[in-house]
Coordinates of C-alpha atoms and ligand atoms in Angstrom, one line a residue:
Chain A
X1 CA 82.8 104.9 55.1
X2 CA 85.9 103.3 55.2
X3 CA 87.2 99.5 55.5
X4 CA 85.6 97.1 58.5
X5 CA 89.1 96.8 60.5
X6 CA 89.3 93.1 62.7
X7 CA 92.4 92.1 64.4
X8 CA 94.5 89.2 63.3
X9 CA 97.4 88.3 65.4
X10 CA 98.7 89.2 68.6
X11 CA 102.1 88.4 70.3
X12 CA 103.9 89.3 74.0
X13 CA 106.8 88.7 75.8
X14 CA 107.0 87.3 79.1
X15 CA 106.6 90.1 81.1
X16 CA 109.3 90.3 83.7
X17 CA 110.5 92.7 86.5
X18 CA 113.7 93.3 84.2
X19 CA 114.9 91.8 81.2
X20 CA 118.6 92.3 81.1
X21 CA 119.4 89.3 78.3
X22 CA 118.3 92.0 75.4
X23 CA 118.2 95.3 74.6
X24 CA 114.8 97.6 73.4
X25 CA 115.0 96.4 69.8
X26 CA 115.4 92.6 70.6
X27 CA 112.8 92.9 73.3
X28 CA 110.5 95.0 70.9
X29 CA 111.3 91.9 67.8
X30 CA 110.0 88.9 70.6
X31 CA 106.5 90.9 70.4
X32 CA 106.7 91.2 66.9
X33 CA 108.0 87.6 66.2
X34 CA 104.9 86.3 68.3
X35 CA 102.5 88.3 66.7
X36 CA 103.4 87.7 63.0
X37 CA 103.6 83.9 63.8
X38 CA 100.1 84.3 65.4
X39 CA 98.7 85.6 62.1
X40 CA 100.8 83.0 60.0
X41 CA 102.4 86.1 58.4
X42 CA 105.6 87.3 57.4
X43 CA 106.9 90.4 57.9
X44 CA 106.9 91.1 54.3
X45 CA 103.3 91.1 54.6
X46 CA 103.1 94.0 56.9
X47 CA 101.9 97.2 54.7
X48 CA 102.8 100.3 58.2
X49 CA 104.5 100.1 61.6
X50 CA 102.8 102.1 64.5
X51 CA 104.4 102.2 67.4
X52 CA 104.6 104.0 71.4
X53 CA 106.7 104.0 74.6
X54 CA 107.4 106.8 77.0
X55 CA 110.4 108.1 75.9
X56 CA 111.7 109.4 79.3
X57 CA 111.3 105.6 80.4
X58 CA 114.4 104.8 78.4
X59 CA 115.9 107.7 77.4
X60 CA 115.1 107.3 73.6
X61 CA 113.1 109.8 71.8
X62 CA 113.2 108.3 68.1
X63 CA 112.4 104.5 68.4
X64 CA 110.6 104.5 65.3
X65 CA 113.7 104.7 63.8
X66 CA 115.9 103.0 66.8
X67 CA 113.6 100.0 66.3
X68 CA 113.3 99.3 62.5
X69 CA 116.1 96.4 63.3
X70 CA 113.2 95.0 66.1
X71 CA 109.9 95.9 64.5
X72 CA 110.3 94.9 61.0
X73 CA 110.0 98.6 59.8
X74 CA 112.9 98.9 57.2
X75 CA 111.6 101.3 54.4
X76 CA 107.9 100.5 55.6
X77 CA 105.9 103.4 56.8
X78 CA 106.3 104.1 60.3
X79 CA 104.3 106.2 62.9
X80 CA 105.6 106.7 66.4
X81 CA 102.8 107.6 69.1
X82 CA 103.7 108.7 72.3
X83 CA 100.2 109.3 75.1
X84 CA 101.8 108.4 78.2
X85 CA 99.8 105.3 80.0
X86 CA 97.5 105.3 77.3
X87 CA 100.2 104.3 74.5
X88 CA 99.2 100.9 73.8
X89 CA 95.6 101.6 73.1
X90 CA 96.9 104.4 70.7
X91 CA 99.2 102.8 68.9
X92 CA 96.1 100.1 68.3
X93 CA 93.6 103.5 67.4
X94 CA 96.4 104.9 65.4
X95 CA 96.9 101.4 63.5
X96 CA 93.1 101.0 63.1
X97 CA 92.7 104.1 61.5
X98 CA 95.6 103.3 59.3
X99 CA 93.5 100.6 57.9
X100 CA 90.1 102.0 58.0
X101 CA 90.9 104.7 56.3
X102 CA 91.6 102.2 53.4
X103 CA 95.2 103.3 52.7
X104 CA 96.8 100.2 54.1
X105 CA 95.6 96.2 54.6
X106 CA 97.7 95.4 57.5
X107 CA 99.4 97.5 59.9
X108 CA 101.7 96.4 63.0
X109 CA 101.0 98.1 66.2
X110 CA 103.6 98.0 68.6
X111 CA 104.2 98.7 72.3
X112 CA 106.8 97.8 74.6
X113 CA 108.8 99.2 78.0
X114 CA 112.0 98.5 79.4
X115 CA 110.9 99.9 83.0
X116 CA 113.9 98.3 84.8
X117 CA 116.2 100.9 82.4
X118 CA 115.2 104.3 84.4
X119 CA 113.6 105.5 87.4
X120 CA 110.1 105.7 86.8
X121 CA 108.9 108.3 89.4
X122 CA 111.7 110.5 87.9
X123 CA 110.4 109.6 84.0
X124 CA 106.4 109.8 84.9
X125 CA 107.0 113.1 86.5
X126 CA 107.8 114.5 83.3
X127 CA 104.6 114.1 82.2
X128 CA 103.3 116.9 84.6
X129 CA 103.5 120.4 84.4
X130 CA 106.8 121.8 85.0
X131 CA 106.3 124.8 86.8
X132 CA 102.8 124.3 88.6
X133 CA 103.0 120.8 89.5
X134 CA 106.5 119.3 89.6
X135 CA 107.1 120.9 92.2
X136 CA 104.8 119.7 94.1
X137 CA 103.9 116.3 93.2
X138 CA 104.4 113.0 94.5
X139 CA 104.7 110.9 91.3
X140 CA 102.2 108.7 89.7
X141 CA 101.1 106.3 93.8
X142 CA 100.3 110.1 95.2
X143 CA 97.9 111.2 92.5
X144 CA 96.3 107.8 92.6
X145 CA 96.4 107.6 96.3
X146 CA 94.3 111.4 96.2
X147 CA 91.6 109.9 93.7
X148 CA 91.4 106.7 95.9
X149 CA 90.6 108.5 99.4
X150 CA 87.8 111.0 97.7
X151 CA 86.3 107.8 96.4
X152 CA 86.3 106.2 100.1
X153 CA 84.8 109.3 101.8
X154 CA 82.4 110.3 98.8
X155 CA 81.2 106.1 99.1
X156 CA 82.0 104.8 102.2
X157 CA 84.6 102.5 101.1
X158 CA 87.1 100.3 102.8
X159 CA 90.1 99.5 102.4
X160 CA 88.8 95.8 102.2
X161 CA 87.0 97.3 99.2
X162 CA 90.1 98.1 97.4
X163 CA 91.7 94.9 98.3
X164 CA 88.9 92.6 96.9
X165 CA 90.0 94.3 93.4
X166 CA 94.2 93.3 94.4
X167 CA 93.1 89.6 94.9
X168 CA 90.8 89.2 91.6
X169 CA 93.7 90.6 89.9
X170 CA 96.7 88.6 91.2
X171 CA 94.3 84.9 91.0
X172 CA 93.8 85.5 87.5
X173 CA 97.4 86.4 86.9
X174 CA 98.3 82.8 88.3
X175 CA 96.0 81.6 84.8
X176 CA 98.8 83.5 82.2
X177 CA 102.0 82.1 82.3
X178 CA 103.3 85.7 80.4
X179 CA 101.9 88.0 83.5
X180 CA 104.7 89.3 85.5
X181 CA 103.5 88.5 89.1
X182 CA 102.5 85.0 89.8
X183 CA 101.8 85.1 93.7
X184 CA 101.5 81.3 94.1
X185 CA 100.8 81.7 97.8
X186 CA 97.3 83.0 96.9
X187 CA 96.5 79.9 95.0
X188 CA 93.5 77.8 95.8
X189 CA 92.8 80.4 99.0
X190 CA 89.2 82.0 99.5
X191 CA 89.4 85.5 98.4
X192 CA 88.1 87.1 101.5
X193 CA 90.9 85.2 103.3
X194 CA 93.5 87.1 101.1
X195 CA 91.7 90.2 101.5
X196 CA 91.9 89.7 105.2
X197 CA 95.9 88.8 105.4
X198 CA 96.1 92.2 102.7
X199 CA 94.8 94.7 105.2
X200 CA 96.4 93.4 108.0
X201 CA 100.2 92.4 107.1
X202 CA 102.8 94.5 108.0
X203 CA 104.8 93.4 105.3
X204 CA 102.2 94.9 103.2
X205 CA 104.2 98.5 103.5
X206 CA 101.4 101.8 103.2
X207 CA 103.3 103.2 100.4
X208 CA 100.6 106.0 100.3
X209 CA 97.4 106.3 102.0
X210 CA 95.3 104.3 101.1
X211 CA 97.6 102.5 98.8
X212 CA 99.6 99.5 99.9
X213 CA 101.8 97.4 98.0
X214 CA 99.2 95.5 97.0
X215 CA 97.3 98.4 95.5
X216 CA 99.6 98.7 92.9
X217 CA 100.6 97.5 89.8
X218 CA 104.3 96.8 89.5
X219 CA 107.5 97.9 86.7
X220 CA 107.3 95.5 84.1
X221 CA 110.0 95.6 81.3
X222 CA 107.6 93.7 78.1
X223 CA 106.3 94.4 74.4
X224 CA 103.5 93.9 72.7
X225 CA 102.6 93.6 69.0
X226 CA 98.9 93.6 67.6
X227 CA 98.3 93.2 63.5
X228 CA 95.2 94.9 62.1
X229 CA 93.9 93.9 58.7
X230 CA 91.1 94.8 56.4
X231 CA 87.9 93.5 55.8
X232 CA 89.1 92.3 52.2
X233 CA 92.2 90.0 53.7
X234 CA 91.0 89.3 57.7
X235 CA 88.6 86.2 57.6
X236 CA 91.5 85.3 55.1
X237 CA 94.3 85.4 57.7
X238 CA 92.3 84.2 61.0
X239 CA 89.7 82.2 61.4
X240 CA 87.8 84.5 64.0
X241 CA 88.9 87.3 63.8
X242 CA 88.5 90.3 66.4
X243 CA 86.5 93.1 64.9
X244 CA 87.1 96.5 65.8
X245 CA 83.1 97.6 66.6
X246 CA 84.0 101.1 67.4
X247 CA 86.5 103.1 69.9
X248 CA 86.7 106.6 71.1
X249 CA 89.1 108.6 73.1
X250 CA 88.9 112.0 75.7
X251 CA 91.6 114.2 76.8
X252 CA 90.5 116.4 79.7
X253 CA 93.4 117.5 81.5
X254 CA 94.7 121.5 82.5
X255 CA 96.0 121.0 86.3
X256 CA 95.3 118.0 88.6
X257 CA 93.0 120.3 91.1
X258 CA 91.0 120.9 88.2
X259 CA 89.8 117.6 87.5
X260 CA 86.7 116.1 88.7
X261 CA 87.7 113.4 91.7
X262 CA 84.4 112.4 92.1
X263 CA 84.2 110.2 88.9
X264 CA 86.6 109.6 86.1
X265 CA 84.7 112.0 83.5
X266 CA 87.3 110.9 80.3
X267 CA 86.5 107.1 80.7
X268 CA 82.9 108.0 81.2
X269 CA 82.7 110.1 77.8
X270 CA 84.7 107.9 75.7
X271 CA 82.6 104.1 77.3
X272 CA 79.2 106.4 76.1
X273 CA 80.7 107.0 72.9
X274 CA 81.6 103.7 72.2
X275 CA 78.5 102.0 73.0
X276 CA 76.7 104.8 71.2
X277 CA 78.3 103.8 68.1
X278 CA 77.9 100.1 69.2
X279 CA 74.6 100.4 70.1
X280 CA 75.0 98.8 73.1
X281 CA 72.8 99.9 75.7
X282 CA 73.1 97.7 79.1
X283 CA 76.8 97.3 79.1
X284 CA 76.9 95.1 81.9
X285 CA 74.6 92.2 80.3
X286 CA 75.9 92.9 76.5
X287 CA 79.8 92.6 76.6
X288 CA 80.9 89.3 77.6
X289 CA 84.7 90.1 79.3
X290 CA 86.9 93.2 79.7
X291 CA 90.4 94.1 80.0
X292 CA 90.2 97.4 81.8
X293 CA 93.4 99.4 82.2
X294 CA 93.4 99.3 85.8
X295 CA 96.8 100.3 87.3
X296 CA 95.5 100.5 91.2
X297 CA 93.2 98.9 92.9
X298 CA 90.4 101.1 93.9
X299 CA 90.3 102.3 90.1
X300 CA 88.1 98.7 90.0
X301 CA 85.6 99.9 91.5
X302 CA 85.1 103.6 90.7
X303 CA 85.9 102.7 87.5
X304 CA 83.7 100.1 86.7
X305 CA 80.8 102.6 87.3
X306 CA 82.1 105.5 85.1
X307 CA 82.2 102.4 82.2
X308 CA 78.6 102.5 82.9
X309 CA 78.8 99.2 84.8
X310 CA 76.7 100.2 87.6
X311 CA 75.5 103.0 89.4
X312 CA 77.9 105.3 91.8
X313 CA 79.0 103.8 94.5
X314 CA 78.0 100.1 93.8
X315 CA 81.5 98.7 92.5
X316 CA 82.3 97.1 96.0
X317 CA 78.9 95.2 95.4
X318 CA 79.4 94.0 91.9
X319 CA 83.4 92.7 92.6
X320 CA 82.9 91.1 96.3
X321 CA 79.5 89.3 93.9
X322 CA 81.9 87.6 92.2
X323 CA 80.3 89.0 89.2
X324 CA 83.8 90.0 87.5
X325 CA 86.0 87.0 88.4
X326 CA 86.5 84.5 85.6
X327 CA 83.2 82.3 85.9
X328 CA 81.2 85.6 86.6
X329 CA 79.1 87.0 84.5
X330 CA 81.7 89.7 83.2
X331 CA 85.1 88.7 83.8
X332 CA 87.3 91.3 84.0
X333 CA 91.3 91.3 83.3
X334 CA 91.3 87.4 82.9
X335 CA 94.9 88.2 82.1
X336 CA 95.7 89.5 85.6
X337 CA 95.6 92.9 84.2
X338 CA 97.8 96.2 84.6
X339 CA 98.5 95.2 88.5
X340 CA 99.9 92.3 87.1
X341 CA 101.7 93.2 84.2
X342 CA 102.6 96.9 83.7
X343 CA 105.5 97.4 80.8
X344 CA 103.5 100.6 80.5
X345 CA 103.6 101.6 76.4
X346 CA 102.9 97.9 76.0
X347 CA 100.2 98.0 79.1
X348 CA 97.4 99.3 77.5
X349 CA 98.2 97.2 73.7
X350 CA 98.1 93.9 76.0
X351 CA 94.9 95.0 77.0
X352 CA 93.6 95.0 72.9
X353 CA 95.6 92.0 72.5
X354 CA 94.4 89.7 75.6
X355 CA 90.8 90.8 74.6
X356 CA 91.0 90.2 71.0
X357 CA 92.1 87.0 71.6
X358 CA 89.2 85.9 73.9
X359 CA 87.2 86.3 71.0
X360 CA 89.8 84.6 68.9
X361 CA 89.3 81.4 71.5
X362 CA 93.3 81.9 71.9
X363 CA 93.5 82.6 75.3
X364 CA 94.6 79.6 76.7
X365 CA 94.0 79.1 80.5
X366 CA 92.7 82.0 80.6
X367 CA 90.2 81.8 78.2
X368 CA 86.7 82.3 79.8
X369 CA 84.2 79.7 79.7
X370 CA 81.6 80.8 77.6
X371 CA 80.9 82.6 74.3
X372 CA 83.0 85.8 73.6
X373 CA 80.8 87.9 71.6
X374 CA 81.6 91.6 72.2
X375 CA 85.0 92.4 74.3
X376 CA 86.1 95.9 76.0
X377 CA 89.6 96.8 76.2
X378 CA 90.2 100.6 77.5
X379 CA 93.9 102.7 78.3
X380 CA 94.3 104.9 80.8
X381 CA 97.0 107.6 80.6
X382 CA 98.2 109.9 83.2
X383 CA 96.4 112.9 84.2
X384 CA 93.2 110.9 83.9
X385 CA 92.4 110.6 80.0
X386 CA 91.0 107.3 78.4
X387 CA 91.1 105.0 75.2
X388 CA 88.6 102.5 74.8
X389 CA 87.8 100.1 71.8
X390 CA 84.9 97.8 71.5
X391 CA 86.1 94.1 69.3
X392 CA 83.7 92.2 68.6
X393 CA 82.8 88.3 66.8
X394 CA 80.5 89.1 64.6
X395 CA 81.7 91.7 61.1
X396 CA 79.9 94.9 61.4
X397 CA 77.0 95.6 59.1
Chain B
X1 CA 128.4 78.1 79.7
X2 CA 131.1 80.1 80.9
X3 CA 130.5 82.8 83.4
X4 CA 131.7 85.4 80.7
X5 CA 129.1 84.1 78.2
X6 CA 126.5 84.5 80.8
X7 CA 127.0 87.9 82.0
X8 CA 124.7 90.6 81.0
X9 CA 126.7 94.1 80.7
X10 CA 125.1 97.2 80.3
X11 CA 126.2 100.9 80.1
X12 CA 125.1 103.2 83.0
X13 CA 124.5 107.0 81.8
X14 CA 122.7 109.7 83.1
X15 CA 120.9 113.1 80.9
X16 CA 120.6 115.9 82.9
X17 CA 119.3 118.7 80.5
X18 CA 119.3 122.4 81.8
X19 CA 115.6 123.9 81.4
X20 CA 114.5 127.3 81.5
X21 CA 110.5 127.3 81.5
X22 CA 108.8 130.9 81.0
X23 CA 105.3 130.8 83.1
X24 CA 103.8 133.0 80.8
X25 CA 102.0 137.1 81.9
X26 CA 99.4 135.3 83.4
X27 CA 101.2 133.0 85.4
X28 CA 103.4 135.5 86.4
X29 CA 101.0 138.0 87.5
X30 CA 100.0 135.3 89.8
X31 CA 103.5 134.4 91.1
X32 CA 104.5 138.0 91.7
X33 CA 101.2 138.4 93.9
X34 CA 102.4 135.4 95.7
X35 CA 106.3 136.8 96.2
X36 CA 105.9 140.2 97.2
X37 CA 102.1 140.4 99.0
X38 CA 101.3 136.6 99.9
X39 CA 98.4 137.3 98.0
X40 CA 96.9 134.3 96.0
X41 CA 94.4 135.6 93.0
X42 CA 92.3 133.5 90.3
X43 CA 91.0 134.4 87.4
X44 CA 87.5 134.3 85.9
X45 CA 85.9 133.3 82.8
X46 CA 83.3 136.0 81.3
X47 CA 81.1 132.8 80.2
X48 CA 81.3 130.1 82.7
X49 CA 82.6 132.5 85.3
X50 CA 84.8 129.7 86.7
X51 CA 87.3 130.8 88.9
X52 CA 90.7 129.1 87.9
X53 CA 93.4 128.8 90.5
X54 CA 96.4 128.2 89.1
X55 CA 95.2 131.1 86.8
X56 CA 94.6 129.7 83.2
X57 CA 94.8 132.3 80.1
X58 CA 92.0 130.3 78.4
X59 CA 89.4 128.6 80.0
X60 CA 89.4 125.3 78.5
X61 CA 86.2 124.8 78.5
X62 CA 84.5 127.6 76.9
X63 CA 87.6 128.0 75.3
X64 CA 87.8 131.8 75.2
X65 CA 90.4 134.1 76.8
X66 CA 90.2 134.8 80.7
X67 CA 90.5 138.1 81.9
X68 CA 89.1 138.8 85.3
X69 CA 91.4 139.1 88.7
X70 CA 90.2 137.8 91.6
X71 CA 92.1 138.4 94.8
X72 CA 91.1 135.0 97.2
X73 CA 91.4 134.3 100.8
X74 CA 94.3 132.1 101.8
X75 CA 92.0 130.2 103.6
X76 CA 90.5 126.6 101.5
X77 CA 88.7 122.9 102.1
X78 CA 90.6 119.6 102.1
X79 CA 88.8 118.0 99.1
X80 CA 91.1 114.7 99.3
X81 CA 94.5 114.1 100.5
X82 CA 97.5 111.0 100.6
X83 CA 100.2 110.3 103.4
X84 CA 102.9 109.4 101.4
X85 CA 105.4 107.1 103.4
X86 CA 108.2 106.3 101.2
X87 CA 111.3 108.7 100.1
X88 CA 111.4 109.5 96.8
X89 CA 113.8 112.3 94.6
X90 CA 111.1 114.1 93.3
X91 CA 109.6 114.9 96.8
X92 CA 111.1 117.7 97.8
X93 CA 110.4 116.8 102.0
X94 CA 110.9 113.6 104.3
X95 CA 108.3 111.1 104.2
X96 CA 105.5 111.1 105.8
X97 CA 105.0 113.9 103.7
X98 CA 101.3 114.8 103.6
X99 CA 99.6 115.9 99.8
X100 CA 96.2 117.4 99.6
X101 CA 93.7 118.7 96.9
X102 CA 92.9 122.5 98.4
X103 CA 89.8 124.3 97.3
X104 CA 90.3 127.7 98.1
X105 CA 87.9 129.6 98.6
X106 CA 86.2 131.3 95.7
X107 CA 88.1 129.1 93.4
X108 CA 86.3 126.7 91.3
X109 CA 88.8 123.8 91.0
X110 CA 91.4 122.8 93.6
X111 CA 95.0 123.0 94.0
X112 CA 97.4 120.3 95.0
X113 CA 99.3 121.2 97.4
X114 CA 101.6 119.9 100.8
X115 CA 99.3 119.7 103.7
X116 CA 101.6 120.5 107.3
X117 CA 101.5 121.4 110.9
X118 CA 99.2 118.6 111.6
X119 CA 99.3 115.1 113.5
X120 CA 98.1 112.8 110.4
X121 CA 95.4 111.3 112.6
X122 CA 93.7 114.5 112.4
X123 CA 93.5 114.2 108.7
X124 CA 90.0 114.6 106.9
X125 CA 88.5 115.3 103.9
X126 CA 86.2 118.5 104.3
X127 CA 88.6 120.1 106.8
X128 CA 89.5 124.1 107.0
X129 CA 92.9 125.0 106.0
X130 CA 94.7 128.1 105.2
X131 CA 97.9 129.1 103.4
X132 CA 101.3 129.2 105.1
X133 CA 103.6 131.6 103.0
X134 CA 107.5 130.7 102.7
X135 CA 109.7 132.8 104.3
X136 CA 111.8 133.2 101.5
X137 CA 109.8 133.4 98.4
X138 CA 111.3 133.2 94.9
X139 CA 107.9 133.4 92.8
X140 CA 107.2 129.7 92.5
X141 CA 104.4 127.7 93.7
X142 CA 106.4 126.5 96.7
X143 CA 106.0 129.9 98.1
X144 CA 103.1 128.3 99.9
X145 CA 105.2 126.2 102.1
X146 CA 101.9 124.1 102.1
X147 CA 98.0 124.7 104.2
X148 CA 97.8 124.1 107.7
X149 CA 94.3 123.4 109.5
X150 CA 92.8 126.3 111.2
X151 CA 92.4 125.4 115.0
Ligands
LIG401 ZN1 84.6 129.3 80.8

């Protein structure tokens, strides 16, 4: 069924709290530059163009065409995909299918966001219902914030908790000179010593209980480019290439008081699918690092156990362990993640492109020290749906 | 370089796009309840027999047309909430503006909702609360003016 898919290049931008020495296109070509020089390609190469932002963020609704300047995508095929926080990981499903479907060899998948352009409270609330929720929502922090406090009370959780997930986050950021916050002051410092100055500054402003600053990820204006090939050209065009091993996504979504709080049922279904068609079966001891779409802090833990990670409950355990920090046994977000990089239709590709290349053996500084066999990179996208995708070393049988 | 070479210009504009979105008969049903009785209903599924507040035409889980009324109480549970300390134009109140996820009772899911009349401190999950109507009620959902806690 269909053509083993690996990824060959990847390619960023610094990401940055605003980029005001280009426009969308040029910021959207950086990605694409780095990417195709990645691979050793040229543009010419590149059979389809995918490619997502949230159109509110910017005020542009047809970037596939806007782009074609940026992306490469003069008289190629182009597909624009649009999912909200879970973009990036779309545009990468959307580009894989692309090639495993056997109609094209390589495809460009593209992300990027130009947060500093627009208001993003004003552009995310879009994205809810207009006449049951809009008008009474308090923008993306609020919805988090209610998920957060369930999770405390159902768990016993602390806000120390939460911060333990802030610090992991913001060390390994100091490892990737592309992430957008470097917080130098945090350098070579115990992590329950940050923990401790986290929950007690008052310059750490409660933005929304129990969400302070440092809960959150931040506006990133960034792009990110990812090139899938097929299993006729890949080992041809990278040396290691990242295999995609399977990915799955779940929409689950009518109102927010209709959800389930009490776990996050969309990342749950799609991680079981995945490893179903993996055949992975202890997730913790078989994938080697992640780059989970995390864009708070408490989401570290609660997710981590909806993955399949642990059991309910037991995040704290597993993060203050030291199990997911980079010399643990399953480092997770070496690049600093979403809370330190979040150019949100790129936010999600990064996290496909950061774990393809620790399998690659590209990651620089951040590369973790020791064997990359199987890597998880997941999206998540507004109203609590979820992309994963599996890569792995080794082609699939 | 010169200072003209250096400097980034940009062009400011703003779209503000008129909308007119129609609720639908069954979310209008609702909204009318809510106007002219301050009555809140839900609506059942024959198959899962979930109760749906905001009323849903299809339950999307058994995915067949809903079709049963139910009249609730306006009284409900504090399933979660937030304290939400920073202004923002989308927030129609003065920070701290207090959100919470209400379960009414007899619903099966929960609404979100403004939580009020109540020193924050007092906040907590499992809590009684019970719907304060709007004087003035247009048939929206702000015609709760949000839940209080029952003393
Ligand atoms: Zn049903």
């Amino acid at each position: 069924m269909g053509k083993r898919t690996a990824i060959v290049g990847f390619g960023q931008t610094y990401q940055r709290s605003s980029r005001k020495d280009v426009n969308g296109v040029e910021l959207i070509n950086e990605a694409v530059i780095a990417a195709l020089a990645d691979a050793e390609l040229t543009i010419k190469d590149i059979d389809a163009v995918v490619i997502g932002n949230m159109d509110h963020f910017e005020g542009i609704n047809y970037v596939d065409m806007w782009s074609v300047e940026g992306s490469g995508g003069v008289m190629k095929p182009i597909m624009k995909v649009t999912t909200g926080g879970t973009t990036g990981t779309t545009v990468a499903m959307c580009a894989y299918y692309h090639v495993a479907s056997g109609m094209f060899d390589k495809v460009l998948a593209i992300g990027w966001e130009k947060n500093s352009e627009s208001d993003t409270t004003g552009a995310i609330i879009t994205a809810f219902d207009p006449i049951w929720e809009r008008p009474n929502i308090g923008g993306a922090i609020a919805g988090l914030a209610v998920e957060a406090s369930k999770y405390m009370d159902n768990y016993g959780i602390t806000e120390r908790d939460g911060a333990r997930v802030a610090v992991r986050e913001r060390l390994h950021a100091l490892n990737n000179p592309y992430a957008h916050l470097h917080q130098e002051w945090m350098k070579g410092m115990e992590a329950d010593k940050i923990v401790d100055l986290l929950v007690t500054s008052e310059q750490n402003q409660m933005l929304a209980y129990p969400l302070r600053m440092s809960d959150m990820c931040p506006r990133t204006d960034g792009a990110a480019a990812v090139i899938f090939a097929s299993e006729d050209i890949a080992e041809k065009i990278a040396p290691i290439p990242a295999w995609v091993i399977s990915t799955a996504n779940r929409h689950n979504y009518v109102y927010l008081g209709d959800i389930n709080w009490d776990a996050n049922d969309t990342l749950e279904a799609a991680s079981r699918k995945v490893f179903e068609k993996a055949g992975v079966k202890e997730p913790l001891k078989e994938i080697d690092i992640c780059e989970i779409y995390l864009p708070y802090s408490y989401a570290g833990l609660k997710w981590m156990e909806s993955i399949g990670f642990c059991g309910p409950g037991q995040g704290p355990r597993l993060v203050w362990d030291g199990v997911t920090d980079m010399d643990g046994e399953l480092p997770v977000n070496p690049s600093g993640g979403v809370m330190s990089s979040n150019p949100i239709g790129a936010t999600a590709l990064l996290r496909v492109g950061e774990a393809a290349w620790q399998i690659m053996g590209k990651a620089g500084p951040r590369q973790v020290k020791k064997d990359v066999n199987l890597a998880l990179a997941t999206g998540f996208g507004g109203c609590n749906w979820a992309d994963v995708m599996l890569l792995g070393k080794k082609r699939p049988s | 370089m010169s200072k003209m070479e250096s400097e980034n210009i940009y062009y400011e504009g703003r779209i503000k796009v008129p909308y007119k979105w129609y609720v639908g008969e069954t979310g209008s049903r609702f909204f009318i309840a809510l106007r002219d009785k301050k009555e809140i209903w839900g609506i059942r599924c024959p198959r899962c027999r979930k109760v749906y507040v905001p009323p849903v035409k299809n339950c999307w889980e058994c995915f067949i047309p809903t079709k049963e009324w139910v009249r609730l109480k306006d009284t409900g549970t504090l399933e979660s909430f937030t304290v939400v300390h920073y202004p923002n134009e989308v927030i129609p109140k003065k920070p701290p503006v207090v959100y919470g996820l209400i379960k009414i009772d007899g619903a099966d899911g929960s609404l979100l909702h403004f939580v009020g009349d109540i020193d924050i401190s007092e906040l907590k999950t499992g809590m009684r609360v019970r719907a304060v109507f709007a004087d003035e009620r247009a048939g929206n959902i702000l015609d709760i003016k949000h839940f209080a806690p029952i003393p």
